GROMACS .gro file of C-alpha atoms in nm:
model
  354
    1UNK     CA    1  -3.933   1.334   2.970
    2UNK     CA    2  -3.876   1.545   3.289
    3UNK     CA    3  -4.150   1.737   3.434
    4UNK     CA    4  -4.092   2.107   3.438
    5UNK     CA    5  -4.115   2.292   3.765
    6UNK     CA    6  -4.368   2.568   3.770
    7UNK     CA    7  -4.225   2.922   3.785
    8UNK     CA    8  -4.290   3.168   4.048
    9UNK     CA    9  -4.469   3.374   3.768
   10UNK     CA   10  -4.680   3.097   3.663
   11UNK     CA   11  -4.800   2.959   3.986
   12UNK     CA   12  -5.092   3.193   4.035
   13UNK     CA   13  -5.237   3.134   3.701
   14UNK     CA   14  -5.551   2.909   3.719
   15UNK     CA   15  -5.879   2.897   3.910
   16UNK     CA   16  -5.747   2.762   4.239
   17UNK     CA   17  -5.511   3.052   4.347
   18UNK     CA   18  -5.501   3.091   4.721
   19UNK     CA   19  -5.696   3.386   4.884
   20UNK     CA   20  -5.478   3.697   4.889
   21UNK     CA   21  -5.519   3.764   5.232
   22UNK     CA   22  -5.332   3.481   5.366
   23UNK     CA   23  -5.097   3.206   5.246
   24UNK     CA   24  -5.274   2.951   5.477
   25UNK     CA   25  -5.626   3.024   5.303
   26UNK     CA   26  -5.742   2.731   5.096
   27UNK     CA   27  -6.081   2.634   4.924
   28UNK     CA   28  -6.098   2.313   5.064
   29UNK     CA   29  -5.959   2.122   5.386
   30UNK     CA   30  -5.801   1.779   5.343
   31UNK     CA   31  -5.537   1.780   5.639
   32UNK     CA   32  -5.447   1.458   5.760
   33UNK     CA   33  -5.527   1.384   6.122
   34UNK     CA   34  -5.261   1.505   6.376
   35UNK     CA   35  -4.951   1.270   6.409
   36UNK     CA   36  -4.820   1.222   6.763
   37UNK     CA   37  -4.466   1.103   6.806
   38UNK     CA   38  -4.469   0.737   6.884
   39UNK     CA   39  -4.203   0.472   6.961
   40UNK     CA   40  -4.263   0.316   6.601
   41UNK     CA   41  -4.199   0.645   6.430
   42UNK     CA   42  -3.863   0.711   6.654
   43UNK     CA   43  -3.758   0.348   6.568
   44UNK     CA   44  -3.818   0.382   6.208
   45UNK     CA   45  -3.634   0.730   6.200
   46UNK     CA   46  -3.333   0.570   6.375
   47UNK     CA   47  -3.321   0.317   6.112
   48UNK     CA   48  -3.280   0.582   5.839
   49UNK     CA   49  -3.020   0.744   6.065
   50UNK     CA   50  -3.027   1.106   5.922
   51UNK     CA   51  -3.254   1.401   5.816
   52UNK     CA   52  -3.157   1.668   5.560
   53UNK     CA   53  -3.269   2.027   5.647
   54UNK     CA   54  -3.268   2.296   5.399
   55UNK     CA   55  -3.314   2.635   5.572
   56UNK     CA   56  -3.251   3.024   5.569
   57UNK     CA   57  -3.249   3.027   5.953
   58UNK     CA   58  -2.922   3.192   6.076
   59UNK     CA   59  -2.651   2.918   6.086
   60UNK     CA   60  -2.581   2.915   6.450
   61UNK     CA   61  -2.957   2.876   6.550
   62UNK     CA   62  -3.013   2.612   6.299
   63UNK     CA   63  -2.713   2.408   6.416
   64UNK     CA   64  -2.828   2.447   6.779
   65UNK     CA   65  -3.161   2.324   6.678
   66UNK     CA   66  -2.982   2.031   6.498
   67UNK     CA   67  -2.769   1.930   6.804
   68UNK     CA   68  -3.060   1.958   7.046
   69UNK     CA   69  -3.271   1.726   6.810
   70UNK     CA   70  -2.954   1.474   6.806
   71UNK     CA   71  -2.928   1.484   7.171
   72UNK     CA   72  -3.303   1.393   7.225
   73UNK     CA   73  -3.289   1.118   6.939
   74UNK     CA   74  -2.938   0.958   6.941
   75UNK     CA   75  -2.851   0.792   6.630
   76UNK     CA   76  -3.013   1.040   6.400
   77UNK     CA   77  -2.783   1.311   6.264
   78UNK     CA   78  -2.925   1.617   6.123
   79UNK     CA   79  -2.748   1.781   5.814
   80UNK     CA   80  -2.805   2.140   5.795
   81UNK     CA   81  -2.788   2.311   5.449
   82UNK     CA   82  -2.820   2.679   5.525
   83UNK     CA   83  -2.832   2.957   5.264
   84UNK     CA   84  -3.066   3.252   5.167
   85UNK     CA   85  -3.426   3.176   5.132
   86UNK     CA   86  -3.428   3.246   4.750
   87UNK     CA   87  -3.122   3.037   4.696
   88UNK     CA   88  -3.302   2.746   4.900
   89UNK     CA   89  -3.589   2.801   4.656
   90UNK     CA   90  -3.386   2.798   4.361
   91UNK     CA   91  -3.191   2.486   4.457
   92UNK     CA   92  -3.483   2.280   4.540
   93UNK     CA   93  -3.626   2.367   4.197
   94UNK     CA   94  -3.310   2.274   4.028
   95UNK     CA   95  -3.281   1.954   4.222
   96UNK     CA   96  -3.643   1.833   4.140
   97UNK     CA   97  -3.622   1.933   3.797
   98UNK     CA   98  -3.338   1.691   3.772
   99UNK     CA   99  -3.514   1.434   3.972
  100UNK     CA  100  -3.259   1.470   4.251
  101UNK     CA  101  -3.440   1.415   4.598
  102UNK     CA  102  -3.199   1.522   4.867
  103UNK     CA  103  -3.402   1.745   5.109
  104UNK     CA  104  -3.642   1.615   5.374
  105UNK     CA  105  -3.742   1.926   5.575
  106UNK     CA  106  -3.749   2.273   5.441
  107UNK     CA  107  -3.780   2.605   5.623
  108UNK     CA  108  -3.797   2.938   5.414
  109UNK     CA  109  -3.824   3.295   5.528
  110UNK     CA  110  -4.031   3.357   5.209
  111UNK     CA  111  -4.366   3.207   5.275
  112UNK     CA  112  -4.464   3.239   4.896
  113UNK     CA  113  -4.231   2.961   4.831
  114UNK     CA  114  -4.477   2.705   4.993
  115UNK     CA  115  -4.744   2.823   4.749
  116UNK     CA  116  -4.534   2.699   4.470
  117UNK     CA  117  -4.425   2.373   4.617
  118UNK     CA  118  -4.780   2.296   4.720
  119UNK     CA  119  -4.925   2.379   4.373
  120UNK     CA  120  -4.654   2.153   4.228
  121UNK     CA  121  -4.758   1.874   4.452
  122UNK     CA  122  -4.427   1.803   4.598
  123UNK     CA  123  -4.513   1.876   4.969
  124UNK     CA  124  -4.602   1.568   5.203
  125UNK     CA  125  -4.909   1.641   5.418
  126UNK     CA  126  -4.812   1.593   5.779
  127UNK     CA  127  -4.946   1.773   6.088
  128UNK     CA  128  -4.752   1.748   6.410
  129UNK     CA  129  -4.955   1.705   6.710
  130UNK     CA  130  -4.857   2.066   6.849
  131UNK     CA  131  -4.966   2.221   6.534
  132UNK     CA  132  -5.293   2.056   6.544
  133UNK     CA  133  -5.377   2.150   6.911
  134UNK     CA  134  -5.209   2.484   6.953
  135UNK     CA  135  -5.146   2.671   6.623
  136UNK     CA  136  -5.392   2.936   6.508
  137UNK     CA  137  -5.568   2.850   6.167
  138UNK     CA  138  -5.393   3.159   5.999
  139UNK     CA  139  -5.064   2.989   6.072
  140UNK     CA  140  -5.121   2.635   5.943
  141UNK     CA  141  -5.222   2.535   5.597
  142UNK     CA  142  -5.561   2.376   5.622
  143UNK     CA  143  -5.446   2.088   5.391
  144UNK     CA  144  -5.163   2.002   5.637
  145UNK     CA  145  -4.861   2.067   5.415
  146UNK     CA  146  -4.695   2.350   5.606
  147UNK     CA  147  -4.711   2.557   5.901
  148UNK     CA  148  -4.523   2.865   6.062
  149UNK     CA  149  -4.219   2.746   6.241
  150UNK     CA  150  -4.106   3.093   6.317
  151UNK     CA  151  -4.221   3.474   6.289
  152UNK     CA  152  -4.039   3.799   6.348
  153UNK     CA  153  -4.039   4.144   6.198
  154UNK     CA  154  -3.800   4.345   5.971
  155UNK     CA  155  -3.649   4.641   6.171
  156UNK     CA  156  -3.435   4.942   6.142
  157UNK     CA  157  -3.151   4.971   6.385
  158UNK     CA  158  -2.840   5.178   6.486
  159UNK     CA  159  -2.498   5.140   6.646
  160UNK     CA  160  -2.507   5.301   6.974
  161UNK     CA  161  -2.131   5.405   6.979
  162UNK     CA  162  -2.197   5.580   6.677
  163UNK     CA  163  -2.532   5.736   6.703
  164UNK     CA  164  -2.712   5.893   7.001
  165UNK     CA  165  -3.057   5.771   7.076
  166UNK     CA  166  -3.216   6.121   7.033
  167UNK     CA  167  -3.042   6.138   6.694
  168UNK     CA  168  -3.147   5.795   6.570
  169UNK     CA  169  -3.393   5.745   6.288
  170UNK     CA  170  -3.750   5.681   6.422
  171UNK     CA  171  -3.910   5.599   6.094
  172UNK     CA  172  -3.823   5.485   5.732
  173UNK     CA  173  -3.886   5.853   5.617
  174UNK     CA  174  -3.604   5.949   5.862
  175UNK     CA  175  -3.350   5.736   5.672
  176UNK     CA  176  -3.393   5.987   5.393
  177UNK     CA  177  -3.222   6.252   5.561
  178UNK     CA  178  -2.881   6.354   5.412
  179UNK     CA  179  -2.710   6.297   5.748
  180UNK     CA  180  -2.715   5.936   5.677
  181UNK     CA  181  -2.559   5.939   5.329
  182UNK     CA  182  -2.297   5.663   5.311
  183UNK     CA  183  -2.399   5.533   5.667
  184UNK     CA  184  -2.669   5.298   5.583
  185UNK     CA  185  -2.646   4.930   5.542
  186UNK     CA  186  -2.904   4.724   5.358
  187UNK     CA  187  -3.000   4.362   5.248
  188UNK     CA  188  -3.115   4.254   4.921
  189UNK     CA  189  -3.449   4.083   4.796
  190UNK     CA  190  -3.291   3.856   4.544
  191UNK     CA  191  -3.100   3.672   4.811
  192UNK     CA  192  -3.295   3.707   5.116
  193UNK     CA  193  -3.678   3.596   5.159
  194UNK     CA  194  -3.724   3.836   5.460
  195UNK     CA  195  -3.611   4.123   5.240
  196UNK     CA  196  -3.818   4.011   4.956
  197UNK     CA  197  -4.136   4.008   5.172
  198UNK     CA  198  -4.040   4.358   5.342
  199UNK     CA  199  -3.963   4.500   5.014
  200UNK     CA  200  -4.315   4.398   4.890
  201UNK     CA  201  -4.494   4.546   5.204
  202UNK     CA  202  -4.281   4.859   5.190
  203UNK     CA  203  -4.329   4.945   4.811
  204UNK     CA  204  -4.714   4.863   4.888
  205UNK     CA  205  -4.726   5.099   5.190
  206UNK     CA  206  -4.474   5.352   5.121
  207UNK     CA  207  -4.442   5.346   4.747
  208UNK     CA  208  -4.147   5.277   4.522
  209UNK     CA  209  -4.067   5.623   4.535
  210UNK     CA  210  -3.922   5.564   4.887
  211UNK     CA  211  -3.686   5.318   4.745
  212UNK     CA  212  -3.595   5.564   4.465
  213UNK     CA  213  -3.483   5.825   4.738
  214UNK     CA  214  -3.317   5.557   4.957
  215UNK     CA  215  -3.108   5.447   4.668
  216UNK     CA  216  -2.952   5.799   4.643
  217UNK     CA  217  -2.822   5.749   5.006
  218UNK     CA  218  -2.509   5.554   4.896
  219UNK     CA  219  -2.640   5.241   5.075
  220UNK     CA  220  -2.399   4.957   5.174
  221UNK     CA  221  -2.568   4.660   4.986
  222UNK     CA  222  -2.524   4.313   5.159
  223UNK     CA  223  -2.701   3.982   5.080
  224UNK     CA  224  -2.862   3.828   5.391
  225UNK     CA  225  -3.094   3.984   5.630
  226UNK     CA  226  -2.874   3.861   5.880
  227UNK     CA  227  -2.585   4.069   5.760
  228UNK     CA  228  -2.695   4.429   5.836
  229UNK     CA  229  -2.702   4.351   6.219
  230UNK     CA  230  -2.354   4.226   6.193
  231UNK     CA  231  -2.230   4.522   5.990
  232UNK     CA  232  -2.394   4.740   6.241
  233UNK     CA  233  -2.217   4.556   6.536
  234UNK     CA  234  -1.885   4.581   6.370
  235UNK     CA  235  -1.915   4.959   6.325
  236UNK     CA  236  -1.897   4.928   5.953
  237UNK     CA  237  -2.208   5.136   5.904
  238UNK     CA  238  -2.399   5.341   6.190
  239UNK     CA  239  -2.754   5.262   6.073
  240UNK     CA  240  -2.939   4.982   5.891
  241UNK     CA  241  -3.234   5.019   5.675
  242UNK     CA  242  -3.365   4.659   5.729
  243UNK     CA  243  -3.252   4.335   5.893
  244UNK     CA  244  -3.368   4.072   6.117
  245UNK     CA  245  -3.530   4.151   6.447
  246UNK     CA  246  -3.391   3.821   6.586
  247UNK     CA  247  -3.035   3.896   6.491
  248UNK     CA  248  -3.058   4.228   6.648
  249UNK     CA  249  -3.174   4.053   6.963
  250UNK     CA  250  -2.873   3.819   6.963
  251UNK     CA  251  -2.624   4.096   6.898
  252UNK     CA  252  -2.766   4.333   7.174
  253UNK     CA  253  -2.804   4.043   7.432
  254UNK     CA  254  -2.422   3.944   7.389
  255UNK     CA  255  -2.322   4.303   7.450
  256UNK     CA  256  -2.303   4.468   7.096
  257UNK     CA  257  -2.349   4.835   7.081
  258UNK     CA  258  -2.676   4.807   6.881
  259UNK     CA  259  -3.035   4.913   6.915
  260UNK     CA  260  -3.370   4.832   6.743
  261UNK     CA  261  -3.604   5.083   6.591
  262UNK     CA  262  -3.963   4.978   6.520
  263UNK     CA  263  -4.053   5.213   6.236
  264UNK     CA  264  -4.331   5.463   6.324
  265UNK     CA  265  -4.502   5.349   5.963
  266UNK     CA  266  -4.488   4.966   6.099
  267UNK     CA  267  -4.252   4.683   6.058
  268UNK     CA  268  -4.283   4.441   5.787
  269UNK     CA  269  -4.422   4.101   5.924
  270UNK     CA  270  -4.222   3.789   5.824
  271UNK     CA  271  -4.322   3.434   5.879
  272UNK     CA  272  -4.098   3.129   5.800
  273UNK     CA  273  -4.294   2.784   5.741
  274UNK     CA  274  -4.172   2.439   5.774
  275UNK     CA  275  -4.266   2.163   5.532
  276UNK     CA  276  -4.163   1.792   5.435
  277UNK     CA  277  -4.128   1.680   5.078
  278UNK     CA  278  -4.305   1.377   4.922
  279UNK     CA  279  -3.995   1.227   4.799
  280UNK     CA  280  -3.783   1.288   5.096
  281UNK     CA  281  -3.504   1.041   5.126
  282UNK     CA  282  -3.544   1.003   5.506
  283UNK     CA  283  -3.939   1.033   5.548
  284UNK     CA  284  -3.975   0.882   5.907
  285UNK     CA  285  -3.677   1.108   6.030
  286UNK     CA  286  -3.824   1.384   5.848
  287UNK     CA  287  -4.156   1.339   6.021
  288UNK     CA  288  -3.992   1.330   6.351
  289UNK     CA  289  -3.782   1.627   6.297
  290UNK     CA  290  -4.087   1.831   6.189
  291UNK     CA  291  -4.274   1.739   6.507
  292UNK     CA  292  -3.976   1.825   6.709
  293UNK     CA  293  -3.949   2.165   6.534
  294UNK     CA  294  -4.314   2.253   6.662
  295UNK     CA  295  -4.269   2.133   7.022
  296UNK     CA  296  -4.241   2.351   7.308
  297UNK     CA  297  -3.888   2.261   7.355
  298UNK     CA  298  -3.771   2.365   7.010
  299UNK     CA  299  -3.992   2.668   6.994
  300UNK     CA  300  -3.847   2.796   7.326
  301UNK     CA  301  -3.496   2.741   7.202
  302UNK     CA  302  -3.588   2.959   6.872
  303UNK     CA  303  -3.702   3.227   7.117
  304UNK     CA  304  -3.406   3.211   7.370
  305UNK     CA  305  -3.128   3.136   7.133
  306UNK     CA  306  -3.251   3.259   6.819
  307UNK     CA  307  -3.446   3.580   6.907
  308UNK     CA  308  -3.742   3.445   6.696
  309UNK     CA  309  -4.119   3.481   6.780
  310UNK     CA  310  -4.342   3.173   6.823
  311UNK     CA  311  -4.704   3.104   6.771
  312UNK     CA  312  -4.712   2.814   7.022
  313UNK     CA  313  -4.896   2.927   7.342
  314UNK     CA  314  -4.667   2.700   7.553
  315UNK     CA  315  -4.367   2.931   7.531
  316UNK     CA  316  -4.271   3.241   7.706
  317UNK     CA  317  -4.135   3.576   7.553
  318UNK     CA  318  -3.776   3.650   7.674
  319UNK     CA  319  -3.773   3.946   7.938
  320UNK     CA  320  -3.643   4.283   7.787
  321UNK     CA  321  -3.780   4.216   7.462
  322UNK     CA  322  -4.077   4.427   7.322
  323UNK     CA  323  -4.382   4.206   7.345
  324UNK     CA  324  -4.484   4.099   6.991
  325UNK     CA  325  -4.840   4.218   7.041
  326UNK     CA  326  -4.717   4.567   7.098
  327UNK     CA  327  -4.536   4.602   6.760
  328UNK     CA  328  -4.715   4.799   6.485
  329UNK     CA  329  -4.681   4.554   6.197
  330UNK     CA  330  -4.729   4.590   5.809
  331UNK     CA  331  -4.964   4.336   5.675
  332UNK     CA  332  -4.810   4.018   5.504
  333UNK     CA  333  -4.925   3.895   5.171
  334UNK     CA  334  -4.739   3.600   5.053
  335UNK     CA  335  -4.972   3.544   4.747
  336UNK     CA  336  -4.888   3.910   4.626
  337UNK     CA  337  -4.514   3.852   4.690
  338UNK     CA  338  -4.534   3.525   4.480
  339UNK     CA  339  -4.690   3.715   4.192
  340UNK     CA  340  -4.467   4.014   4.202
  341UNK     CA  341  -4.142   3.855   4.301
  342UNK     CA  342  -3.952   3.895   3.974
  343UNK     CA  343  -4.064   4.241   3.902
  344UNK     CA  344  -3.959   4.347   4.270
  345UNK     CA  345  -3.599   4.193   4.222
  346UNK     CA  346  -3.558   4.345   3.889
  347UNK     CA  347  -3.683   4.701   3.988
  348UNK     CA  348  -3.478   4.700   4.328
  349UNK     CA  349  -3.170   4.591   4.121
  350UNK     CA  350  -3.215   4.855   3.889
  351UNK     CA  351  -3.242   5.109   4.144
  352UNK     CA  352  -2.942   5.004   4.366
  353UNK     CA  353  -2.728   4.889   4.094
  354UNK     CA  354  -2.683   4.541   4.225
   0.00000   0.00000   0.00000
């Protein structure tokens, strides 16, 4: 008989739910010792010859990461399977329910997914040396099953050819001005982990009444949190209600007419952990790739190429970007997101008609 996969709704039932203040809090610590990259690990990974990476990272960034790894470790191919975080979660759930073990390493922009996978017992404890040495406790699971590979905020933005700086929205409240009717683009929490997390934080801090009013603004609804910055750049909408900060950095730095707005109410904080699976088909290549992802080389690449934020102290923020420490952030709460995700999807879809 197939063992059923625990649902998002069910996962918090029981006495061992993680502390609501942090996805990385745990009752007991059982993390394995730090694992350095050794010649033996590299040789074993090369014998496997590939690693399969399921991720919600923007595809060009994920592919650049993969190619950099392949150049560093010739003979090991990285297969990138990129889609929205919610679909990554659904795909892995469906595969494991059917006893299909195709994924080696996962990255999701919905940190609540890792609560589910850990509770199901399908994550493989593994602590890269850089994580053990340099990452703060709040960004690594004390049991060693996952750690924050990337961080960013969800932001407002506008097209500078269509909106003057003095007229641009400065807050979420400003987006409710009738002058923005039919001019706003927004992503969807049923597809994007970033938007799922942001929707929870905003509904908690601003109330669902905010979304009820925003839904009356005839918003263009898209899927991924990477889509609003692209629509903005193309001039299909003049303002975006939400979207990835890192995509806005990429667009702006390549010359697109876009500008970021950090809302006065605070910007939702998003973290994207990485993890390995116990039934990974290429376990040694998975370990090597996981260690690489947390190395200064890969973390700096994520900053420079992907516009992401890193928790590794050995990297530098790119000049011209607002320092992460200076951004007012809403508080993340992955445990609450996990508990309320289905309710959030249903309520949002009802409001926006999608």
